[in-house]
Amino acid sequence: MKKKFRISVLGLELIFGAVVFGAFMCVLNSYNGYREFKNELEVIYGTVTEQFAQTAATYVNSQKIDYWIENGADDEWYETNERLIDITEASELVYVYVTKVAPDYMSRTYVFDTVNHQEKNSKVIELGYVQSLEKKDDYYRGKLRDVLEYSDNYSMFSYKKGGGHVTSAVPLLDTTGKPCAIVSVVKPMHEIKEYKRRFLKSIIIWALILTTLFIALYALFLYLGIIRPILLVTYETSHLAEHHGELTGGLKKVRGHNEISTLAKSVEKMSDDLNRFIIDLTHATAEKERLGAELNVAKKIQAEMLPRVFPPYENHSEVELFASMEPAKEVGGDFYDFYMIDDDHFALVVGDVSGKGVPAALFMVITKTLLKDTAAHEFDPAKIFEHVNTILCESNESGLFVTCWMGILTISTGELKFANAGHNAPIIVQNGEIKYLKTKPNLMLAGMEGIPYTTHSIKVSKGDRLFIYTDGVTEATDAQNELYGEERLLKVMQTIDDKSPREVIGIVRDDINAFVKDAPQFDDITMLEMLYKGL
């Protein structure tokens, strides 16, 4: 198969990055080289100029500084001035001047001042001339202070278009060794301009040569070692995506032991794995569709096993009832049931099997059937639980168990006998009071063989309600993992007034939805409410 050769965007980006990096390094190295060159020149010029200043200081009689300022020039002054002029001309200096600085460093008095004859625009400052230093900055006055107080030499550089100059100052010491005046020398740096030009030209040329060579070698390395293998991997991965996991074999050309060769081998392995996965996925999808169809049937069967006709008995208007069960998965482990045992006894059951899914649903069917069959000849909820518990414990290898609440209402008298096998306490609405019907619960069914259960009894009157539910209600969680809780459920039940059981369950479900919002349902939610209307 003929391959298309395309421009590598990654290659262009890498080469462009190398060019930018090389240019940056060229500029940086040139700048650093120039800076070092400039520092070396300043050291050389500063040292030489300070030596000139020290030489000039040996020509001046420090003992007569104050005399010359007060009385003017004499023969010795003229002789010293001539010698300073000679050193100015011979050493190609611009100025040599000797000054006495005021104690407050705000002015200075000139003692000597020489000007090189080539400086046409400068005039000699006369002996005794007082120059103000008020316009000088603190740095400049500080340098003068360092010379006079600490005998420190200093050099200051000034750069301009023609090249610039350096000014060096040294102390003039009296007979006691203390500074009494300052000898300053100014030397031009005309030749520094040519030095800079030649140096910059040389360093830039060499930097460009080395940078170009580096970029060329780097680009060659990039193409052979990175860009070309990446192009092969890119082409093969595109071919793999377009041809259902098939490769052309071009990855065999990628050699070496670096990350790109590892990537090439990984793509080859991915192709093999992808082909196997497609085959497995095809079988798994077919199996999933089959299981999904079976689960839908199981869901329908489970729903049909729970009573769905409301009101349940047209000839027994003494009891109004409604119930609902919403599994967390396709099928669930929660269940409810109600049935007439005889003409005067009405049974209510709500249970919750541990776990979810198909195992819990099967265990629920067994438990529900056993409870109903046992209640056909037994009116005591505790004895019903004991009998069912014994049967469930006999072959419970899966370790499942059931929490269950069961009540048997004598319609004629309003007596309600009930037992609780580890289940949530239901809510009873009686005489205007809404509370949990709490008793000490017994162990859940199928938990342990031989467990005794207790039957409790209460009297219900006309208008009393009983709301039974599973823990999927109170343990419903929102996005912050906060529980719906028993307290919130009780507050909702306090708002039902004279609502029908169907409306009550709808109100509770709406409140649960408002609480959890978009959080997923983790447990089955089952609710049953009975309203006793009496005879």
Short mmCIF file of C-alpha atoms in Angstrom, two decimals:
data_model
loop_
_atom_site.label_atom_id
_atom_site.label_comp_id
_atom_site.label_asym_id
_atom_site.label_seq_id
_atom_site.Cartn_x
_atom_site.Cartn_y
_atom_site.Cartn_z
CA MET A 1 0.00 0.00 0.00
CA LYS A 2 1.35 3.37 -1.04
CA LYS A 3 1.72 5.72 1.90
CA LYS A 4 1.04 9.42 1.88
CA PHE A 5 3.93 11.51 3.08
CA ARG A 6 2.63 14.46 5.01
CA ILE A 7 4.40 17.33 6.69
CA SER A 8 4.89 16.54 10.35
CA VAL A 9 3.39 19.29 12.48
CA LEU A 10 5.24 17.94 15.50
CA GLY A 11 8.50 17.98 13.51
CA LEU A 12 7.97 21.59 12.47
CA GLU A 13 7.18 22.54 16.05
CA LEU A 14 10.30 20.80 17.37
CA ILE A 15 12.56 22.37 14.72
CA PHE A 16 10.97 25.79 15.25
CA GLY A 17 11.54 25.35 18.96
CA ALA A 18 15.19 24.48 18.29
CA VAL A 19 15.58 27.60 16.11
CA VAL A 20 14.02 29.81 18.79
CA PHE A 21 16.15 28.18 21.47
CA GLY A 22 19.30 28.54 19.33
CA ALA A 23 18.54 32.20 18.62
CA PHE A 24 17.88 32.83 22.28
CA MET A 25 21.14 31.12 23.29
CA CYS A 26 23.00 33.06 20.58
CA VAL A 27 21.70 36.37 21.94
CA LEU A 28 22.26 35.28 25.55
CA ASN A 29 25.83 34.12 24.95
CA SER A 30 26.61 37.26 22.95
CA TYR A 31 25.22 39.43 25.72
CA ASN A 32 27.10 37.55 28.44
CA GLY A 33 30.30 37.67 26.41
CA TYR A 34 29.92 41.38 25.81
CA ARG A 35 29.18 41.99 29.47
CA GLU A 36 32.32 40.09 30.52
CA PHE A 37 34.31 41.96 27.88
CA LYS A 38 32.99 45.28 29.18
CA ASN A 39 33.80 44.33 32.80
CA GLU A 40 37.36 43.38 31.84
CA LEU A 41 37.83 46.67 29.99
CA GLU A 42 36.56 48.61 32.98
CA VAL A 43 38.96 46.76 35.29
CA ILE A 44 41.87 47.53 32.94
CA TYR A 45 40.94 51.19 32.43
CA GLY A 46 40.16 51.68 36.10
CA THR A 47 43.49 50.23 37.21
CA VAL A 48 45.50 52.26 34.70
CA THR A 49 43.65 55.49 35.46
CA GLU A 50 44.07 55.03 39.23
CA GLN A 51 47.80 54.58 38.67
CA PHE A 52 47.88 57.87 36.74
CA ALA A 53 46.00 59.55 39.59
CA GLN A 54 48.44 58.17 42.18
CA THR A 55 51.36 59.37 40.06
CA ALA A 56 49.79 62.82 39.83
CA ALA A 57 49.30 62.82 43.61
CA THR A 58 53.06 62.44 44.13
CA TYR A 59 53.60 65.74 42.29
CA VAL A 60 51.45 67.76 44.74
CA ASN A 61 52.73 69.10 48.05
CA SER A 62 49.80 68.33 50.35
CA GLN A 63 51.09 70.71 53.05
CA LYS A 64 50.51 73.75 50.84
CA ILE A 65 46.90 72.96 49.76
CA ASP A 66 45.35 75.34 52.27
CA TYR A 67 48.08 77.95 51.63
CA TRP A 68 47.43 78.02 47.89
CA ILE A 69 43.64 78.26 48.44
CA GLU A 70 44.08 81.23 50.83
CA ASN A 71 47.03 83.07 49.24
CA GLY A 72 47.00 82.08 45.59
CA ALA A 73 49.63 80.57 43.34
CA ASP A 74 53.39 80.73 43.93
CA ASP A 75 56.39 79.34 42.11
CA GLU A 76 55.90 75.87 43.55
CA TRP A 77 52.26 75.89 42.44
CA TYR A 78 53.24 76.80 38.87
CA GLU A 79 55.93 74.15 38.83
CA THR A 80 53.43 71.53 40.08
CA ASN A 81 50.85 72.67 37.56
CA GLU A 82 53.34 72.22 34.71
CA ARG A 83 54.13 68.71 35.83
CA LEU A 84 50.41 67.89 35.98
CA ILE A 85 50.00 69.31 32.46
CA ASP A 86 52.88 67.13 31.27
CA ILE A 87 51.28 63.96 32.65
CA THR A 88 47.95 65.01 31.13
CA GLU A 89 49.46 65.39 27.67
CA ALA A 90 51.89 62.46 27.86
CA SER A 91 49.33 59.98 29.15
CA GLU A 92 46.58 61.22 26.83
CA LEU A 93 44.35 62.17 29.74
CA VAL A 94 41.44 64.59 29.42
CA TYR A 95 41.68 66.26 32.80
CA VAL A 96 43.73 66.14 35.98
CA TYR A 97 42.31 68.14 38.84
CA VAL A 98 42.94 68.45 42.57
CA THR A 99 40.11 69.63 44.83
CA LYS A 100 39.50 70.17 48.50
CA VAL A 101 35.98 69.07 49.53
CA ALA A 102 33.99 70.95 52.18
CA PRO A 103 33.25 69.03 55.40
CA ASP A 104 29.53 68.85 54.51
CA TYR A 105 30.32 67.51 51.01
CA MET A 106 28.11 70.17 49.45
CA SER A 107 30.96 72.05 47.68
CA ARG A 108 34.60 71.71 46.66
CA THR A 109 37.43 74.15 45.96
CA TYR A 110 39.73 73.66 42.98
CA VAL A 111 43.48 73.71 43.62
CA PHE A 112 44.74 72.42 40.25
CA ASP A 113 42.98 71.76 36.96
CA THR A 114 44.57 70.72 33.66
CA VAL A 115 42.88 70.23 30.29
CA ASN A 116 44.36 68.29 27.39
CA HIS A 117 45.04 70.61 24.44
CA GLN A 118 42.89 68.41 22.21
CA GLU A 119 39.80 69.25 24.27
CA LYS A 120 38.71 72.41 22.44
CA ASN A 121 35.44 72.90 24.31
CA SER A 122 36.81 72.71 27.86
CA LYS A 123 38.37 75.49 29.93
CA VAL A 124 40.75 75.32 32.87
CA ILE A 125 39.11 76.04 36.24
CA GLU A 126 41.11 78.60 38.16
CA LEU A 127 42.72 78.11 41.55
CA GLY A 128 40.30 78.84 44.40
CA TYR A 129 37.13 78.31 42.37
CA VAL A 130 34.35 76.88 44.61
CA GLN A 131 32.02 74.46 42.85
CA SER A 132 28.65 73.50 44.38
CA LEU A 133 27.89 69.78 44.76
CA GLU A 134 24.24 70.21 45.66
CA LYS A 135 23.09 68.93 42.26
CA LYS A 136 25.21 65.81 42.56
CA ASP A 137 23.41 62.70 43.76
CA ASP A 138 24.02 60.90 47.05
CA TYR A 139 25.99 58.19 45.28
CA TYR A 140 28.52 60.69 43.95
CA ARG A 141 28.89 62.46 47.31
CA GLY A 142 29.18 59.07 49.01
CA LYS A 143 32.12 58.19 46.77
CA LEU A 144 33.84 61.44 47.77
CA ARG A 145 33.24 60.60 51.41
CA ASP A 146 34.77 57.13 50.95
CA VAL A 147 37.94 58.70 49.50
CA LEU A 148 38.36 61.27 52.27
CA GLU A 149 37.20 59.22 55.26
CA TYR A 150 38.38 55.72 54.32
CA SER A 151 41.15 56.47 51.78
CA ASP A 152 39.32 54.36 49.18
CA ASN A 153 40.08 54.81 45.51
CA TYR A 154 37.18 54.82 43.09
CA SER A 155 36.57 54.72 39.35
CA MET A 156 33.42 55.85 37.59
CA PHE A 157 32.61 55.05 33.96
CA SER A 158 30.56 57.21 31.64
CA TYR A 159 29.53 55.90 28.21
CA LYS A 160 28.43 58.01 25.28
CA LYS A 161 28.28 57.81 21.51
CA GLY A 162 31.98 58.50 21.01
CA GLY A 163 33.13 55.86 23.45
CA GLY A 164 32.97 57.44 26.90
CA HIS A 165 35.55 58.07 29.63
CA VAL A 166 36.61 56.86 33.07
CA THR A 167 37.13 59.10 36.10
CA SER A 168 39.40 57.81 38.89
CA ALA A 169 39.94 59.52 42.21
CA VAL A 170 42.59 58.89 44.89
CA PRO A 171 43.20 60.64 48.21
CA LEU A 172 46.02 63.18 48.66
CA LEU A 173 47.55 62.41 52.05
CA ASP A 174 49.05 64.96 54.45
CA THR A 175 52.13 64.37 56.60
CA THR A 176 50.05 62.45 59.17
CA GLY A 177 48.75 60.07 56.51
CA LYS A 178 45.22 61.48 56.50
CA PRO A 179 43.45 62.51 53.27
CA CYS A 180 43.31 66.25 52.84
CA ALA A 181 42.30 66.56 49.16
CA ILE A 182 41.26 64.47 46.18
CA VAL A 183 43.28 63.92 43.01
CA SER A 184 40.99 63.08 40.06
CA VAL A 185 41.98 61.89 36.60
CA VAL A 186 39.73 61.59 33.55
CA LYS A 187 40.88 59.31 30.75
CA PRO A 188 39.01 58.97 27.43
CA MET A 189 38.02 55.56 26.05
CA HIS A 190 37.91 56.38 22.33
CA GLU A 191 39.30 52.98 21.38
CA ILE A 192 36.61 51.09 23.29
CA LYS A 193 34.11 51.68 20.49
CA GLU A 194 36.33 49.83 17.99
CA TYR A 195 37.00 47.08 20.57
CA LYS A 196 33.27 46.61 21.06
CA ARG A 197 32.55 46.52 17.35
CA ARG A 198 35.25 43.92 16.65
CA PHE A 199 34.28 41.81 19.66
CA LEU A 200 30.57 41.84 18.90
CA LYS A 201 31.20 40.97 15.26
CA SER A 202 33.43 38.07 16.24
CA ILE A 203 31.17 36.63 18.91
CA ILE A 204 27.99 36.99 16.81
CA ILE A 205 29.60 35.27 13.81
CA TRP A 206 30.80 32.35 15.88
CA ALA A 207 27.50 32.12 17.75
CA LEU A 208 25.61 32.01 14.43
CA ILE A 209 27.93 29.33 13.03
CA LEU A 210 27.65 27.16 16.13
CA THR A 211 23.88 27.71 16.40
CA THR A 212 23.32 26.83 12.75
CA LEU A 213 25.44 23.70 13.11
CA PHE A 214 23.55 22.73 16.26
CA ILE A 215 20.14 23.25 14.61
CA ALA A 216 21.18 21.22 11.53
CA LEU A 217 22.42 18.29 13.61
CA TYR A 218 19.43 18.55 15.91
CA ALA A 219 16.98 18.58 12.98
CA LEU A 220 18.69 15.50 11.48
CA PHE A 221 18.50 13.72 14.82
CA LEU A 222 14.86 14.73 15.23
CA TYR A 223 13.90 13.42 11.81
CA LEU A 224 15.72 10.08 12.03
CA GLY A 225 15.18 9.40 15.71
CA ILE A 226 11.79 10.95 16.47
CA ILE A 227 9.82 12.48 13.57
CA ARG A 228 10.09 9.57 11.11
CA PRO A 229 9.18 6.91 13.72
CA ILE A 230 6.31 9.08 14.99
CA LEU A 231 5.03 9.50 11.42
CA LEU A 232 5.05 5.72 11.05
CA VAL A 233 3.23 5.25 14.35
CA THR A 234 0.73 8.00 13.44
CA TYR A 235 0.02 6.47 10.03
CA GLU A 236 -0.38 2.98 11.49
CA THR A 237 -2.70 4.14 14.29
CA SER A 238 -4.86 6.00 11.73
CA HIS A 239 -4.95 2.86 9.58
CA LEU A 240 -5.83 0.83 12.67
CA ALA A 241 -8.77 3.14 13.47
CA GLU A 242 -10.05 3.15 9.87
CA HIS A 243 -9.65 -0.58 9.17
CA HIS A 244 -11.09 -2.19 12.33
CA GLY A 245 -7.82 -2.84 14.12
CA GLU A 246 -5.74 -3.92 11.10
CA LEU A 247 -2.12 -2.71 10.59
CA THR A 248 0.04 -2.54 7.42
CA GLY A 249 3.21 -3.88 9.09
CA GLY A 250 5.08 -0.57 8.82
CA LEU A 251 5.82 -0.53 12.56
CA LYS A 252 8.44 -3.24 12.01
CA LYS A 253 10.70 -0.46 10.66
CA VAL A 254 10.72 1.30 14.04
CA ARG A 255 13.80 -0.03 15.81
CA GLY A 256 15.61 0.75 19.00
CA HIS A 257 14.86 0.58 22.70
CA ASN A 258 13.47 4.04 23.41
CA GLU A 259 9.93 5.13 24.24
CA ILE A 260 8.90 5.46 20.57
CA SER A 261 9.89 1.87 19.77
CA THR A 262 8.04 0.82 22.91
CA LEU A 263 5.03 2.78 21.64
CA ALA A 264 5.27 1.01 18.26
CA LYS A 265 5.30 -2.39 19.95
CA SER A 266 2.37 -1.28 22.12
CA VAL A 267 0.38 -0.29 19.03
CA GLU A 268 1.06 -3.71 17.49
CA LYS A 269 -0.06 -5.37 20.71
CA MET A 270 -3.07 -3.07 20.89
CA SER A 271 -4.05 -4.19 17.38
CA ASP A 272 -3.93 -7.85 18.42
CA ASP A 273 -5.79 -7.11 21.65
CA LEU A 274 -8.35 -4.97 19.82
CA ASN A 275 -9.13 -7.73 17.35
CA ARG A 276 -9.59 -10.19 20.18
CA PHE A 277 -11.67 -7.65 22.06
CA ILE A 278 -13.94 -7.06 19.08
CA ILE A 279 -14.59 -10.79 18.85
CA ASP A 280 -15.19 -11.06 22.59
CA LEU A 281 -17.34 -7.92 22.59
CA THR A 282 -19.52 -9.32 19.84
CA HIS A 283 -20.17 -12.44 21.90
CA ALA A 284 -20.55 -10.41 25.12
CA THR A 285 -23.02 -8.02 23.49
CA ALA A 286 -25.15 -10.88 22.28
CA GLU A 287 -25.01 -12.45 25.73
CA LYS A 288 -25.82 -9.11 27.39
CA GLU A 289 -28.82 -8.63 25.13
CA ARG A 290 -30.00 -12.11 26.02
CA LEU A 291 -29.50 -11.46 29.75
CA GLY A 292 -31.18 -8.07 29.40
CA ALA A 293 -34.19 -9.66 27.83
CA GLU A 294 -34.29 -12.25 30.59
CA LEU A 295 -33.94 -9.57 33.27
CA ASN A 296 -36.81 -7.62 31.74
CA VAL A 297 -38.90 -10.75 31.95
CA ALA A 298 -37.76 -11.27 35.55
CA LYS A 299 -38.61 -7.66 36.37
CA LYS A 300 -42.06 -8.08 34.90
CA ILE A 301 -42.58 -11.36 36.78
CA GLN A 302 -41.46 -9.77 40.05
CA ALA A 303 -43.80 -6.82 39.56
CA GLU A 304 -46.66 -9.18 38.82
CA MET A 305 -45.94 -11.15 42.00
CA LEU A 306 -46.59 -8.07 44.14
CA PRO A 307 -50.22 -6.97 44.64
CA ARG A 308 -51.05 -4.18 42.22
CA VAL A 309 -54.82 -3.76 42.53
CA PHE A 310 -55.89 -0.80 44.69
CA PRO A 311 -58.21 -0.75 46.51
CA PRO A 312 -57.52 -4.46 47.02
CA TYR A 313 -60.96 -5.70 48.20
CA GLU A 314 -64.25 -4.19 47.14
CA ASN A 315 -66.15 -6.03 49.87
CA HIS A 316 -63.80 -4.83 52.64
CA SER A 317 -64.05 -1.05 52.68
CA GLU A 318 -62.81 -1.02 56.27
CA VAL A 319 -59.23 -0.88 54.97
CA GLU A 320 -57.84 1.51 52.38
CA LEU A 321 -54.32 0.72 51.24
CA PHE A 322 -51.64 1.60 48.68
CA ALA A 323 -48.09 0.33 48.16
CA SER A 324 -45.13 0.73 45.77
CA MET A 325 -41.73 -0.89 45.21
CA GLU A 326 -38.91 0.67 43.10
CA PRO A 327 -35.87 -1.61 42.66
CA ALA A 328 -32.38 -0.07 42.49
CA LYS A 329 -31.50 -2.55 39.71
CA GLU A 330 -33.60 -4.43 37.18
CA VAL A 331 -34.91 -6.64 39.97
CA GLY A 332 -34.76 -6.05 43.70
CA GLY A 333 -34.90 -7.69 47.09
CA ASP A 334 -37.63 -5.54 48.65
CA PHE A 335 -41.20 -6.81 48.75
CA TYR A 336 -44.56 -6.03 50.22
CA ASP A 337 -47.68 -8.15 50.49
CA PHE A 338 -51.19 -7.99 51.94
CA TYR A 339 -54.03 -10.51 51.92
CA MET A 340 -57.15 -11.58 53.77
CA ILE A 341 -56.43 -14.64 55.91
CA ASP A 342 -60.17 -15.02 56.50
CA ASP A 343 -63.13 -12.65 56.52
CA ASP A 344 -61.96 -10.89 59.69
CA HIS A 345 -58.14 -11.01 59.57
CA PHE A 346 -56.03 -8.91 57.23
CA ALA A 347 -52.25 -9.45 56.93
CA LEU A 348 -49.63 -6.78 56.05
CA VAL A 349 -46.01 -7.64 55.21
CA VAL A 350 -43.02 -5.50 54.16
CA GLY A 351 -39.56 -7.08 53.82
CA ASP A 352 -36.04 -6.30 52.66
CA VAL A 353 -33.60 -9.00 51.52
CA SER A 354 -29.89 -8.31 51.98
CA GLY A 355 -28.12 -7.61 48.69
CA LYS A 356 -29.56 -6.63 45.34
CA GLY A 357 -30.20 -8.06 41.92
CA VAL A 358 -31.25 -11.57 40.92
CA PRO A 359 -30.07 -13.45 44.08
CA ALA A 360 -32.00 -11.07 46.34
CA ALA A 361 -35.07 -11.28 44.07
CA LEU A 362 -35.09 -15.11 44.21
CA PHE A 363 -34.69 -15.09 47.99
CA MET A 364 -37.50 -12.53 48.20
CA VAL A 365 -39.84 -14.82 46.24
CA ILE A 366 -39.10 -17.72 48.59
CA THR A 367 -39.60 -15.60 51.71
CA LYS A 368 -42.81 -13.99 50.47
CA THR A 369 -44.27 -17.36 49.52
CA LEU A 370 -43.34 -18.96 52.86
CA LEU A 371 -44.86 -16.08 54.83
CA LYS A 372 -48.14 -16.23 52.94
CA ASP A 373 -48.38 -20.03 53.10
CA THR A 374 -47.65 -20.07 56.83
CA ALA A 375 -50.15 -17.28 57.54
CA ALA A 376 -52.89 -19.36 55.95
CA HIS A 377 -53.16 -21.42 59.14
CA GLU A 378 -51.48 -19.23 61.76
CA PHE A 379 -52.67 -15.84 63.10
CA ASP A 380 -49.68 -15.13 65.36
CA PRO A 381 -46.93 -13.13 63.55
CA ALA A 382 -44.19 -14.33 65.91
CA LYS A 383 -44.98 -18.00 65.25
CA ILE A 384 -45.14 -17.31 61.53
CA PHE A 385 -41.64 -15.76 61.68
CA GLU A 386 -40.28 -18.68 63.73
CA HIS A 387 -41.59 -21.22 61.23
CA VAL A 388 -40.31 -19.29 58.17
CA ASN A 389 -36.93 -18.63 59.83
CA THR A 390 -36.42 -22.35 60.43
CA ILE A 391 -37.09 -23.19 56.78
CA LEU A 392 -34.88 -20.35 55.43
CA CYS A 393 -31.94 -21.36 57.65
CA GLU A 394 -31.97 -24.96 56.42
CA SER A 395 -30.44 -24.29 53.00
CA ASN A 396 -29.13 -20.72 53.15
CA GLU A 397 -25.66 -21.36 51.73
CA SER A 398 -25.55 -17.90 50.11
CA GLY A 399 -25.78 -16.23 53.54
CA LEU A 400 -28.70 -13.97 52.63
CA PHE A 401 -31.12 -12.73 55.28
CA VAL A 402 -34.40 -10.79 55.40
CA THR A 403 -35.59 -7.95 57.60
CA CYS A 404 -39.35 -8.09 57.83
CA TRP A 405 -42.31 -6.43 59.52
CA MET A 406 -45.62 -8.31 59.63
CA GLY A 407 -48.95 -7.29 61.09
CA ILE A 408 -52.31 -9.07 61.29
CA LEU A 409 -55.33 -6.81 61.76
CA THR A 410 -58.61 -8.07 63.24
CA ILE A 411 -60.99 -5.93 61.22
CA SER A 412 -63.94 -6.25 63.56
CA THR A 413 -62.11 -5.14 66.70
CA GLY A 414 -59.22 -3.01 65.37
CA GLU A 415 -56.65 -5.15 67.19
CA LEU A 416 -53.33 -5.21 65.33
CA LYS A 417 -50.82 -7.92 66.22
CA PHE A 418 -47.36 -7.45 64.76
CA ALA A 419 -43.79 -8.72 64.91
CA ASN A 420 -40.55 -7.08 63.80
CA ALA A 421 -37.63 -9.17 62.47
CA GLY A 422 -34.89 -6.53 62.41
CA HIS A 423 -36.90 -4.11 60.24
CA ASN A 424 -37.39 -0.32 60.38
CA ALA A 425 -40.08 0.77 62.81
CA PRO A 426 -43.23 1.87 60.91
CA ILE A 427 -44.96 5.22 61.50
CA ILE A 428 -48.40 5.21 63.14
CA VAL A 429 -50.84 8.13 62.96
CA GLN A 430 -53.25 7.76 65.88
CA ASN A 431 -55.40 10.23 67.81
CA GLY A 432 -53.72 13.19 66.09
CA GLU A 433 -50.26 11.94 67.13
CA ILE A 434 -47.64 10.89 64.56
CA LYS A 435 -44.83 8.70 65.86
CA TYR A 436 -42.70 5.67 65.17
CA LEU A 437 -44.18 2.38 66.35
CA LYS A 438 -41.00 1.35 68.06
CA THR A 439 -40.54 -1.98 69.81
CA LYS A 440 -37.45 -4.01 70.52
CA PRO A 441 -36.85 -5.78 67.18
CA ASN A 442 -35.96 -9.44 66.95
CA LEU A 443 -33.22 -10.90 64.75
CA MET A 444 -33.77 -10.86 60.98
CA LEU A 445 -35.08 -13.96 59.25
CA ALA A 446 -32.50 -16.52 58.03
CA GLY A 447 -29.95 -15.03 60.40
CA MET A 448 -29.82 -17.87 62.94
CA GLU A 449 -31.88 -20.99 63.47
CA GLY A 450 -34.00 -21.35 66.61
CA ILE A 451 -34.46 -17.64 67.32
CA PRO A 452 -37.67 -16.78 69.24
CA TYR A 453 -39.80 -13.88 67.99
CA THR A 454 -42.20 -11.63 69.93
CA THR A 455 -45.74 -10.61 69.02
CA HIS A 456 -46.86 -7.11 70.02
CA SER A 457 -50.41 -5.76 69.98
CA ILE A 458 -52.05 -2.34 69.65
CA LYS A 459 -55.60 -1.14 69.14
CA VAL A 460 -56.32 1.00 66.06
CA SER A 461 -59.39 3.16 65.64
CA LYS A 462 -61.18 4.67 62.71
CA GLY A 463 -58.94 7.12 60.84
CA ASP A 464 -55.67 5.65 62.17
CA ARG A 465 -52.89 5.14 59.67
CA LEU A 466 -49.89 2.82 59.44
CA PHE A 467 -46.95 3.69 57.17
CA ILE A 468 -44.48 0.81 56.61
CA TYR A 469 -41.27 1.20 54.55
CA THR A 470 -37.81 -0.24 53.92
CA ASP A 471 -34.44 1.38 54.69
CA GLY A 472 -34.18 2.53 51.08
CA VAL A 473 -36.40 5.46 52.18
CA THR A 474 -34.50 6.71 55.23
CA GLU A 475 -31.08 5.81 53.81
CA ALA A 476 -31.57 7.58 50.47
CA THR A 477 -28.48 9.78 49.97
CA ASP A 478 -27.86 13.01 48.11
CA ALA A 479 -24.72 14.06 46.23
CA GLN A 480 -23.04 15.00 49.55
CA ASN A 481 -23.73 11.50 50.98
CA GLU A 482 -26.20 12.88 53.53
CA LEU A 483 -29.05 10.56 54.55
CA TYR A 484 -32.72 11.36 54.09
CA GLY A 485 -33.27 10.15 57.66
CA GLU A 486 -36.15 9.26 59.98
CA GLU A 487 -36.64 12.84 61.20
CA ARG A 488 -37.31 14.20 57.71
CA LEU A 489 -39.68 11.31 56.97
CA LEU A 490 -41.61 12.08 60.17
CA LYS A 491 -41.88 15.78 59.23
CA VAL A 492 -43.30 14.86 55.82
CA MET A 493 -45.86 12.53 57.42
CA GLN A 494 -47.00 15.41 59.64
CA THR A 495 -48.24 17.22 56.52
CA ILE A 496 -50.51 14.48 55.12
CA ASP A 497 -53.74 15.60 56.87
CA ASP A 498 -56.59 13.64 55.27
CA LYS A 499 -54.75 12.51 52.15
CA SER A 500 -55.40 9.06 50.70
CA PRO A 501 -52.71 6.35 51.01
CA ARG A 502 -51.89 6.74 47.31
CA GLU A 503 -51.39 10.50 47.77
CA VAL A 504 -49.29 9.98 50.91
CA ILE A 505 -46.86 7.65 49.14
CA GLY A 506 -46.67 10.12 46.22
CA ILE A 507 -45.86 12.99 48.63
CA VAL A 508 -43.10 10.98 50.34
CA ARG A 509 -41.62 9.90 47.00
CA ASP A 510 -41.60 13.50 45.72
CA ASP A 511 -39.82 14.64 48.87
CA ILE A 512 -37.19 11.89 48.48
CA ASN A 513 -36.63 12.99 44.86
CA ALA A 514 -36.27 16.63 45.93
CA PHE A 515 -33.69 15.56 48.53
CA VAL A 516 -31.48 13.27 46.45
CA LYS A 517 -31.87 15.32 43.21
CA ASP A 518 -29.56 13.77 40.60
CA ALA A 519 -27.81 11.34 42.95
CA PRO A 520 -28.21 7.69 41.84
CA GLN A 521 -30.52 5.28 43.71
CA PHE A 522 -28.45 2.74 45.65
CA ASP A 523 -31.18 0.72 47.35
CA ASP A 524 -34.69 -0.53 46.68
CA ILE A 525 -37.42 1.82 47.90
CA THR A 526 -40.62 0.20 49.17
CA MET A 527 -43.56 1.91 50.94
CA LEU A 528 -46.98 0.73 52.10
CA GLU A 529 -49.65 2.78 53.87
CA MET A 530 -52.86 1.43 55.39
CA LEU A 531 -55.77 3.65 56.47
CA TYR A 532 -58.19 1.93 58.90
CA LYS A 533 -61.75 3.15 58.30
CA GLY A 534 -63.45 0.81 60.79
CA LEU A 535 -66.75 -1.02 60.45
#
